[in-house]
mmCIF file of C-alpha atoms in Angstrom:
data_model
loop_
_atom_site.group_PDB
_atom_site.id
_atom_site.type_symbol
_atom_site.label_atom_id
_atom_site.label_comp_id
_atom_site.label_asym_id
_atom_site.label_seq_id
_atom_site.Cartn_x
_atom_site.Cartn_y
_atom_site.Cartn_z
ATOM 1 C CA MET N 1 0.000 0.000 0.000
ATOM 2 C CA PHE N 2 1.373 3.419 -1.054
ATOM 3 C CA GLU N 3 4.621 1.922 -2.359
ATOM 4 C CA GLY N 4 7.283 4.623 -2.695
ATOM 5 C CA PHE N 5 5.398 7.129 -0.509
ATOM 6 C CA ALA N 6 6.887 8.809 2.553
ATOM 7 C CA LEU N 7 5.022 8.658 5.865
ATOM 8 C CA GLU N 8 5.694 11.472 8.332
ATOM 9 C CA ARG N 9 4.198 13.503 11.135
ATOM 10 C CA ARG N 10 3.908 17.102 9.914
ATOM 11 C CA GLU N 11 3.005 20.318 11.717
ATOM 12 C CA GLY N 12 -0.420 21.750 10.974
ATOM 13 C CA ALA N 13 -1.811 24.989 12.333
ATOM 14 C CA GLY N 14 -2.653 23.658 15.793
ATOM 15 C CA ALA N 15 -2.373 19.912 15.320
ATOM 16 C CA GLN N 16 0.191 17.431 14.092
ATOM 17 C CA LEU N 17 -0.975 15.481 11.070
ATOM 18 C CA HIS N 18 -0.052 11.939 10.048
ATOM 19 C CA VAL N 19 0.775 12.469 6.365
ATOM 20 C CA ARG N 20 1.532 10.169 3.450
ATOM 21 C CA TYR N 21 3.004 11.785 0.321
ATOM 22 C CA GLY N 22 4.820 10.841 -2.852
ATOM 23 C CA GLY N 23 5.316 11.469 -6.538
ATOM 24 C CA SER N 24 6.450 14.516 -8.473
ATOM 25 C CA GLY N 25 4.768 17.154 -10.564
ATOM 26 C CA PRO N 26 1.660 19.267 -9.882
ATOM 27 C CA ALA N 27 0.421 18.707 -6.346
ATOM 28 C CA VAL N 28 -2.941 17.374 -5.213
ATOM 29 C CA LEU N 29 -4.238 17.119 -1.654
ATOM 30 C CA LEU N 30 -6.615 14.206 -0.925
ATOM 31 C CA LEU N 31 -8.908 14.550 2.107
ATOM 32 C CA HIS N 32 -10.761 11.526 3.496
ATOM 33 C CA GLY N 33 -14.175 11.300 5.100
ATOM 34 C CA HIS N 34 -15.654 9.787 8.255
ATOM 35 C CA PRO N 35 -14.672 7.356 9.740
ATOM 36 C CA ARG N 36 -11.840 6.654 7.306
ATOM 37 C CA THR N 37 -8.174 7.634 7.425
ATOM 38 C CA HIS N 38 -5.812 8.725 4.659
ATOM 39 C CA ALA N 39 -5.522 5.033 3.715
ATOM 40 C CA THR N 40 -8.898 5.243 1.942
ATOM 41 C CA TRP N 41 -6.935 6.755 -0.992
ATOM 42 C CA HIS N 42 -4.542 3.797 -1.421
ATOM 43 C CA ARG N 43 -6.089 2.808 -4.764
ATOM 44 C CA VAL N 44 -6.237 6.398 -6.045
ATOM 45 C CA ALA N 45 -2.950 7.965 -4.931
ATOM 46 C CA PRO N 46 -0.592 5.628 -6.884
ATOM 47 C CA ARG N 47 -2.646 6.154 -10.041
ATOM 48 C CA LEU N 48 -2.316 9.935 -9.688
ATOM 49 C CA VAL N 49 1.423 9.604 -9.116
ATOM 50 C CA ALA N 50 1.661 7.467 -12.262
ATOM 51 C CA ALA N 51 -0.156 10.261 -14.116
ATOM 52 C CA GLY N 52 2.551 12.745 -13.086
ATOM 53 C CA HIS N 53 1.315 14.282 -9.848
ATOM 54 C CA THR N 54 2.622 14.791 -6.351
ATOM 55 C CA VAL N 55 0.003 13.387 -3.961
ATOM 56 C CA VAL N 56 -0.437 14.333 -0.296
ATOM 57 C CA CYS N 57 -2.835 12.341 1.919
ATOM 58 C CA PRO N 58 -3.150 13.411 5.578
ATOM 59 C CA ASP N 59 -5.254 12.051 8.388
ATOM 60 C CA LEU N 60 -7.429 15.062 9.253
ATOM 61 C CA ARG N 61 -7.009 16.445 12.742
ATOM 62 C CA GLY N 62 -8.718 14.141 15.219
ATOM 63 C CA TYR N 63 -8.811 11.255 12.752
ATOM 64 C CA GLY N 64 -6.511 8.257 12.415
ATOM 65 C CA ARG N 65 -3.093 8.905 13.891
ATOM 66 C CA SER N 66 -3.205 12.699 13.701
ATOM 67 C CA SER N 67 -3.281 14.586 16.994
ATOM 68 C CA LYS N 68 -6.509 15.358 18.792
ATOM 69 C CA PRO N 69 -6.481 18.891 20.252
ATOM 70 C CA PRO N 70 -8.633 19.586 23.316
ATOM 71 C CA THR N 71 -12.055 20.875 22.375
ATOM 72 C CA ASP N 72 -14.118 23.782 23.721
ATOM 73 C CA THR N 73 -17.807 24.452 24.266
ATOM 74 C CA GLU N 74 -18.207 25.709 20.689
ATOM 75 C CA HIS N 75 -16.194 22.776 19.225
ATOM 76 C CA ARG N 76 -14.046 25.277 17.308
ATOM 77 C CA PRO N 77 -10.877 23.130 17.367
ATOM 78 C CA TYR N 78 -12.797 20.708 15.112
ATOM 79 C CA ALA N 79 -14.267 23.322 12.791
ATOM 80 C CA LYS N 80 -13.545 22.774 9.120
ATOM 81 C CA ARG N 81 -11.783 26.149 9.170
ATOM 82 C CA ALA N 82 -9.244 24.802 11.689
ATOM 83 C CA MET N 83 -8.806 21.583 9.682
ATOM 84 C CA ALA N 84 -8.302 23.596 6.480
ATOM 85 C CA GLU N 85 -5.619 25.700 8.168
ATOM 86 C CA ASP N 86 -3.814 22.482 9.125
ATOM 87 C CA CYS N 87 -3.848 21.434 5.485
ATOM 88 C CA VAL N 88 -2.456 24.739 4.232
ATOM 89 C CA ALA N 89 0.343 24.563 6.809
ATOM 90 C CA VAL N 90 1.233 20.996 5.835
ATOM 91 C CA MET N 91 1.225 21.782 2.121
ATOM 92 C CA ARG N 92 3.392 24.842 2.609
ATOM 93 C CA GLY N 93 5.752 22.825 4.772
ATOM 94 C CA LEU N 94 6.095 20.366 1.899
ATOM 95 C CA GLY N 95 6.766 23.221 -0.524
ATOM 96 C CA HIS N 96 3.416 23.525 -2.298
ATOM 97 C CA ARG N 97 2.086 27.054 -2.773
ATOM 98 C CA ARG N 98 -0.857 26.100 -4.965
ATOM 99 C CA PHE N 99 -2.490 22.740 -5.441
ATOM 100 C CA ALA N 100 -5.639 20.871 -6.421
ATOM 101 C CA VAL N 101 -7.851 19.458 -3.660
ATOM 102 C CA VAL N 102 -10.117 16.409 -3.682
ATOM 103 C CA GLY N 103 -12.314 15.870 -0.620
ATOM 104 C CA HIS N 104 -14.766 13.095 0.212
ATOM 105 C CA ASP N 105 -17.614 13.212 2.744
ATOM 106 C CA ARG N 106 -16.376 15.193 5.806
ATOM 107 C CA GLY N 107 -13.158 15.832 3.887
ATOM 108 C CA ALA N 108 -15.259 17.566 1.216
ATOM 109 C CA TYR N 109 -16.349 20.118 3.827
ATOM 110 C CA VAL N 110 -12.720 20.732 4.752
ATOM 111 C CA ALA N 111 -11.830 21.009 1.064
ATOM 112 C CA SER N 112 -14.550 23.550 0.287
ATOM 113 C CA ARG N 113 -13.683 25.574 3.392
ATOM 114 C CA LEU N 114 -10.034 25.539 2.286
ATOM 115 C CA ALA N 115 -11.036 26.916 -1.131
ATOM 116 C CA LEU N 116 -13.198 29.629 0.455
ATOM 117 C CA ASP N 117 -10.688 30.706 3.119
ATOM 118 C CA HIS N 118 -7.487 30.274 1.089
ATOM 119 C CA PRO N 119 -8.356 31.001 -2.558
ATOM 120 C CA GLU N 120 -4.730 31.744 -3.371
ATOM 121 C CA ALA N 121 -3.800 28.147 -2.504
ATOM 122 C CA VAL N 122 -6.429 26.084 -4.332
ATOM 123 C CA SER N 123 -6.219 25.757 -8.099
ATOM 124 C CA ALA N 124 -9.088 23.291 -8.564
ATOM 125 C CA LEU N 125 -11.559 21.650 -6.193
ATOM 126 C CA THR N 126 -13.324 18.295 -6.444
ATOM 127 C CA VAL N 127 -15.954 17.383 -3.855
ATOM 128 C CA LEU N 128 -17.222 13.805 -3.588
ATOM 129 C CA ASP N 129 -20.678 12.926 -2.276
ATOM 130 C CA ALA N 130 -21.334 16.173 -0.421
ATOM 131 C CA VAL N 131 -23.174 19.476 -0.504
ATOM 132 C CA PRO N 132 -22.181 22.438 1.713
ATOM 133 C CA ILE N 133 -23.012 21.904 5.395
ATOM 134 C CA GLY N 134 -25.074 25.083 5.493
ATOM 135 C CA GLU N 135 -27.082 23.921 2.481
ATOM 136 C CA ALA N 136 -27.675 20.454 3.948
ATOM 137 C CA LEU N 137 -29.000 21.870 7.208
ATOM 138 C CA ARG N 138 -31.020 24.614 5.528
ATOM 139 C CA ARG N 139 -32.735 21.995 3.329
ATOM 140 C CA CYS N 140 -33.130 19.457 6.138
ATOM 141 C CA ASP N 141 -36.494 17.693 6.132
ATOM 142 C CA ALA N 142 -37.882 14.427 7.460
ATOM 143 C CA LYS N 143 -36.305 12.470 4.607
ATOM 144 C CA PHE N 144 -32.854 13.912 5.341
ATOM 145 C CA ALA N 145 -33.267 13.364 9.089
ATOM 146 C CA ALA N 146 -34.261 9.730 8.554
ATOM 147 C CA SER N 147 -31.387 9.030 6.153
ATOM 148 C CA TRP N 148 -28.677 11.097 7.841
ATOM 149 C CA TRP N 149 -29.783 10.760 11.462
ATOM 150 C CA HIS N 150 -26.184 10.020 12.432
ATOM 151 C CA TRP N 151 -25.411 13.749 11.990
ATOM 152 C CA PHE N 152 -27.663 14.491 14.963
ATOM 153 C CA PHE N 153 -26.704 11.413 16.977
ATOM 154 C CA LEU N 154 -22.982 12.167 16.693
ATOM 155 C CA GLY N 155 -23.492 15.917 16.998
ATOM 156 C CA GLN N 156 -25.597 16.154 20.152
ATOM 157 C CA THR N 157 -23.918 16.671 23.534
ATOM 158 C CA ASP N 158 -26.497 15.841 26.240
ATOM 159 C CA LYS N 159 -26.329 12.085 25.651
ATOM 160 C CA ARG N 160 -22.973 11.588 24.024
ATOM 161 C CA ALA N 161 -22.549 9.076 21.239
ATOM 162 C CA GLU N 162 -19.060 8.046 22.340
ATOM 163 C CA ARG N 163 -20.288 5.670 25.048
ATOM 164 C CA ILE N 164 -22.503 3.769 22.617
ATOM 165 C CA ILE N 165 -19.886 3.585 19.859
ATOM 166 C CA ASN N 166 -17.011 2.577 22.134
ATOM 167 C CA ALA N 167 -19.067 -0.277 23.584
ATOM 168 C CA ASP N 168 -18.833 -2.050 20.203
ATOM 169 C CA PRO N 169 -17.124 -0.043 17.431
ATOM 170 C CA ASP N 170 -17.491 -2.856 14.900
ATOM 171 C CA ALA N 171 -21.273 -2.868 15.352
ATOM 172 C CA TRP N 172 -21.437 0.858 14.651
ATOM 173 C CA TYR N 173 -18.761 1.169 11.952
ATOM 174 C CA ARG N 174 -19.159 -1.613 9.418
ATOM 175 C CA ALA N 175 -16.582 -2.277 6.714
ATOM 176 C CA THR N 176 -14.657 -5.299 5.493
ATOM 177 C CA PRO N 177 -11.066 -5.915 4.366
ATOM 178 C CA ALA N 178 -12.460 -7.293 1.108
ATOM 179 C CA HIS N 179 -14.107 -3.939 0.509
ATOM 180 C CA MET N 180 -11.288 -1.672 1.670
ATOM 181 C CA GLY N 181 -8.123 -3.730 1.196
ATOM 182 C CA ALA N 182 -6.379 -5.455 4.103
ATOM 183 C CA GLU N 183 -3.919 -2.684 5.029
ATOM 184 C CA ALA N 184 -6.449 0.131 4.725
ATOM 185 C CA TYR N 185 -8.869 -1.912 6.823
ATOM 186 C CA ALA N 186 -6.216 -2.393 9.513
ATOM 187 C CA ASP N 187 -5.630 1.387 9.632
ATOM 188 C CA TYR N 188 -9.375 1.998 9.875
ATOM 189 C CA GLN N 189 -9.722 -0.624 12.634
ATOM 190 C CA ARG N 190 -6.973 1.024 14.646
ATOM 191 C CA ALA N 191 -8.833 4.330 14.397
ATOM 192 C CA ILE N 192 -12.341 3.210 15.309
ATOM 193 C CA HIS N 193 -11.089 1.245 18.334
ATOM 194 C CA ASP N 194 -9.346 4.316 19.767
ATOM 195 C CA PRO N 195 -11.753 6.174 22.108
ATOM 196 C CA ALA N 196 -9.835 9.424 21.591
ATOM 197 C CA THR N 197 -10.410 9.182 17.846
ATOM 198 C CA VAL N 198 -14.094 8.376 18.317
ATOM 199 C CA HIS N 199 -14.455 11.446 20.534
ATOM 200 C CA ALA N 200 -12.678 13.644 17.985
ATOM 201 C CA MET N 201 -14.876 12.340 15.166
ATOM 202 C CA CYS N 202 -17.962 13.239 17.204
ATOM 203 C CA GLU N 203 -16.481 16.698 17.752
ATOM 204 C CA ASP N 204 -16.233 17.039 13.968
ATOM 205 C CA TYR N 205 -20.007 16.513 13.744
ATOM 206 C CA ARG N 206 -20.706 18.827 16.693
ATOM 207 C CA ALA N 207 -18.757 21.550 14.937
ATOM 208 C CA GLY N 208 -20.766 20.781 11.800
ATOM 209 C CA LEU N 209 -24.083 21.556 13.494
ATOM 210 C CA GLY N 210 -22.803 24.835 14.918
ATOM 211 C CA VAL N 211 -19.673 26.731 14.002
ATOM 212 C CA ASP N 212 -19.312 25.190 10.533
ATOM 213 C CA ARG N 213 -22.867 26.135 9.658
ATOM 214 C CA ASP N 214 -22.207 29.643 10.984
ATOM 215 C CA HIS N 215 -19.190 29.955 8.689
ATOM 216 C CA ASP N 216 -21.177 28.745 5.668
ATOM 217 C CA ASP N 217 -24.065 31.081 6.436
ATOM 218 C CA ALA N 218 -21.710 34.048 6.882
ATOM 219 C CA ASP N 219 -20.116 33.314 3.506
ATOM 220 C CA GLN N 220 -23.499 33.101 1.825
ATOM 221 C CA ARG N 221 -24.649 36.405 3.319
ATOM 222 C CA ALA N 222 -21.424 38.045 2.145
ATOM 223 C CA GLY N 223 -21.746 36.554 -1.341
ATOM 224 C CA ARG N 224 -18.435 34.701 -1.106
ATOM 225 C CA ARG N 225 -17.905 31.991 -3.694
ATOM 226 C CA ILE N 226 -15.376 29.312 -4.522
ATOM 227 C CA GLY N 227 -13.155 31.076 -7.030
ATOM 228 C CA CYS N 228 -11.378 28.090 -8.537
ATOM 229 C CA PRO N 229 -12.965 25.571 -10.919
ATOM 230 C CA LEU N 230 -15.275 23.249 -8.995
ATOM 231 C CA GLN N 231 -16.081 19.637 -9.834
ATOM 232 C CA VAL N 232 -18.959 17.932 -8.014
ATOM 233 C CA VAL N 233 -18.948 14.113 -8.118
ATOM 234 C CA TRP N 234 -21.600 11.874 -6.623
ATOM 235 C CA ALA N 235 -22.049 8.115 -6.300
ATOM 236 C CA THR N 236 -25.004 6.720 -8.225
ATOM 237 C CA LEU N 237 -25.624 4.098 -5.526
ATOM 238 C CA ASP N 238 -25.682 6.630 -2.669
ATOM 239 C CA ASP N 239 -28.538 8.948 -1.746
ATOM 240 C CA LEU N 240 -27.472 12.463 -2.814
ATOM 241 C CA PRO N 241 -29.645 12.476 -5.966
ATOM 242 C CA ASP N 242 -32.610 11.195 -3.918
ATOM 243 C CA LEU N 243 -32.173 14.003 -1.412
ATOM 244 C CA TYR N 244 -31.347 16.879 -3.754
ATOM 245 C CA GLY N 245 -32.257 15.897 -7.301
ATOM 246 C CA ASP N 246 -29.857 18.045 -9.335
ATOM 247 C CA VAL N 247 -26.765 17.812 -7.115
ATOM 248 C CA PRO N 248 -24.622 20.423 -8.962
ATOM 249 C CA ALA N 249 -27.520 22.898 -8.682
ATOM 250 C CA VAL N 250 -27.076 22.874 -4.899
ATOM 251 C CA TRP N 251 -23.504 24.101 -5.456
ATOM 252 C CA ARG N 252 -24.387 26.725 -8.080
ATOM 253 C CA ASP N 253 -24.630 29.635 -5.636
ATOM 254 C CA TRP N 254 -21.224 28.647 -4.235
ATOM 255 C CA ALA N 255 -19.364 28.258 -7.510
ATOM 256 C CA GLY N 256 -17.548 30.692 -9.745
ATOM 257 C CA ASP N 257 -17.506 30.576 -13.521
ATOM 258 C CA ARG N 258 -16.600 26.903 -13.765
ATOM 259 C CA LEU N 259 -18.827 24.204 -12.262
ATOM 260 C CA GLU N 260 -18.846 20.616 -13.479
ATOM 261 C CA GLY N 261 -21.065 17.788 -12.238
ATOM 262 C CA ARG N 262 -20.359 14.109 -12.803
ATOM 263 C CA PRO N 263 -21.932 10.897 -11.441
ATOM 264 C CA ILE N 264 -19.804 7.785 -10.916
ATOM 265 C CA GLU N 265 -21.222 4.276 -10.718
ATOM 266 C CA SER N 266 -20.294 3.449 -7.134
ATOM 267 C CA GLY N 267 -21.391 3.272 -3.552
ATOM 268 C CA HIS N 268 -20.502 6.035 -1.099
ATOM 269 C CA HIS N 269 -16.787 5.216 -0.752
ATOM 270 C CA ILE N 270 -15.856 6.081 -4.326
ATOM 271 C CA ALA N 271 -12.076 6.018 -3.794
ATOM 272 C CA GLU N 272 -12.286 2.408 -2.630
ATOM 273 C CA GLU N 273 -15.064 1.153 -4.920
ATOM 274 C CA ALA N 274 -14.381 2.946 -8.212
ATOM 275 C CA PRO N 275 -10.794 4.274 -8.112
ATOM 276 C CA GLU N 276 -10.151 4.052 -11.858
ATOM 277 C CA ALA N 277 -13.312 5.984 -12.721
ATOM 278 C CA LEU N 278 -12.522 8.598 -10.094
ATOM 279 C CA VAL N 279 -8.968 9.101 -11.343
ATOM 280 C CA ARG N 280 -10.202 9.427 -14.927
ATOM 281 C CA ALA N 281 -12.736 12.035 -13.822
ATOM 282 C CA VAL N 282 -10.327 14.239 -11.901
ATOM 283 C CA LEU N 283 -7.576 14.008 -14.518
ATOM 284 C CA ALA N 284 -10.035 15.056 -17.240
ATOM 285 C CA PHE N 285 -11.199 17.949 -15.061
ATOM 286 C CA TRP N 286 -7.660 19.133 -14.401
ATOM 287 C CA ARG N 287 -6.805 18.954 -18.094
ATOM 288 C CA THR N 288 -9.680 21.261 -18.963
ATOM 289 C CA THR N 289 -8.707 23.760 -16.255
ATOM 290 C CA ALA N 290 -4.965 23.771 -17.019
ATOM 291 C CA GLY N 291 -5.353 26.225 -19.882
ATOM 292 C CA GLN N 292 -7.309 28.679 -17.729
ATOM 293 C CA GLY N 293 -4.487 29.684 -15.401
ATOM 294 C CA THR N 294 -5.487 27.121 -12.776
ATOM 295 C CA ARG N 295 -2.692 24.588 -13.148
ATOM 296 C CA THR N 296 -1.287 23.326 -9.861
ATOM 297 C CA GLU N 297 2.193 24.496 -9.042
ATOM 298 C CA ARG N 298 5.111 23.048 -7.150
ATOM 299 C CA PRO N 299 7.835 25.546 -6.157
ATOM 300 C CA THR N 300 11.471 24.608 -6.051
ATOM 301 C CA GLY N 301 11.953 25.128 -2.353
ATOM 302 C CA PRO N 302 9.988 25.029 0.939
ATOM 303 C CA LEU N 303 8.045 27.984 2.256
ATOM 304 C CA ASP N 304 7.768 29.532 5.685
ATOM 305 C CA HIS N 305 4.496 28.740 7.396
#
């Protein structure tokens, strides 16, 4: 898994991230979802390296083997803004001023926040199986609550989810090595059986129901948009089309001049289930944006944080 990649602990902007990186050429940052780790990308990252890219895959703060900062009553240490700042710090530490970002699930929220808060850093953005948090909560109805009830279970604080999950993590988080690959599954197992990681993942959802929504709503009121080209990808076997119909339309008010939507025949974990189709999609997207001044860049030397 990840043959030829380096594995290091790198400084973020308030957390230390467990980071896998390798390759050469234009840089791309891959951000996993819940409850996965960076290892979810093990079938995608080598293909992108073979296509001539540098690939960086961190465990988000709180997830996997990245550090888990103490939280506060507003859950701000687990806001997507804080996670995005970690990513910028790591990428700069590795010498990347400007780069493409691909984010899945919770990682998609970090990716979109990164593009909104740090437009100078992100050349192209791909979000997988997600709409903005503010949009999801604004459009929440009984159908959403029934399908995505885990948002509210993990996000509430009066009766904390951690006790239930930690009693039997394998009953709550269900995956198989046949589905994920043996090494990725082992990394995932290590994470879900760590109570500190389970707590941090719940904090991610608590931030989502509060401070993250506040940030999204503030951006919408101010008319802020994602300035780089935006690609929205959804799994045909997941429920985003059932919930939202025209998925790219949900992103239209958030996008600049370039918005592309693309379904992929897959279940929710696209990077594990349909890696070849995903790589083809993002490479085609980057090719079409390269002539518009959005090509990723890799400087010759490291930068100061």
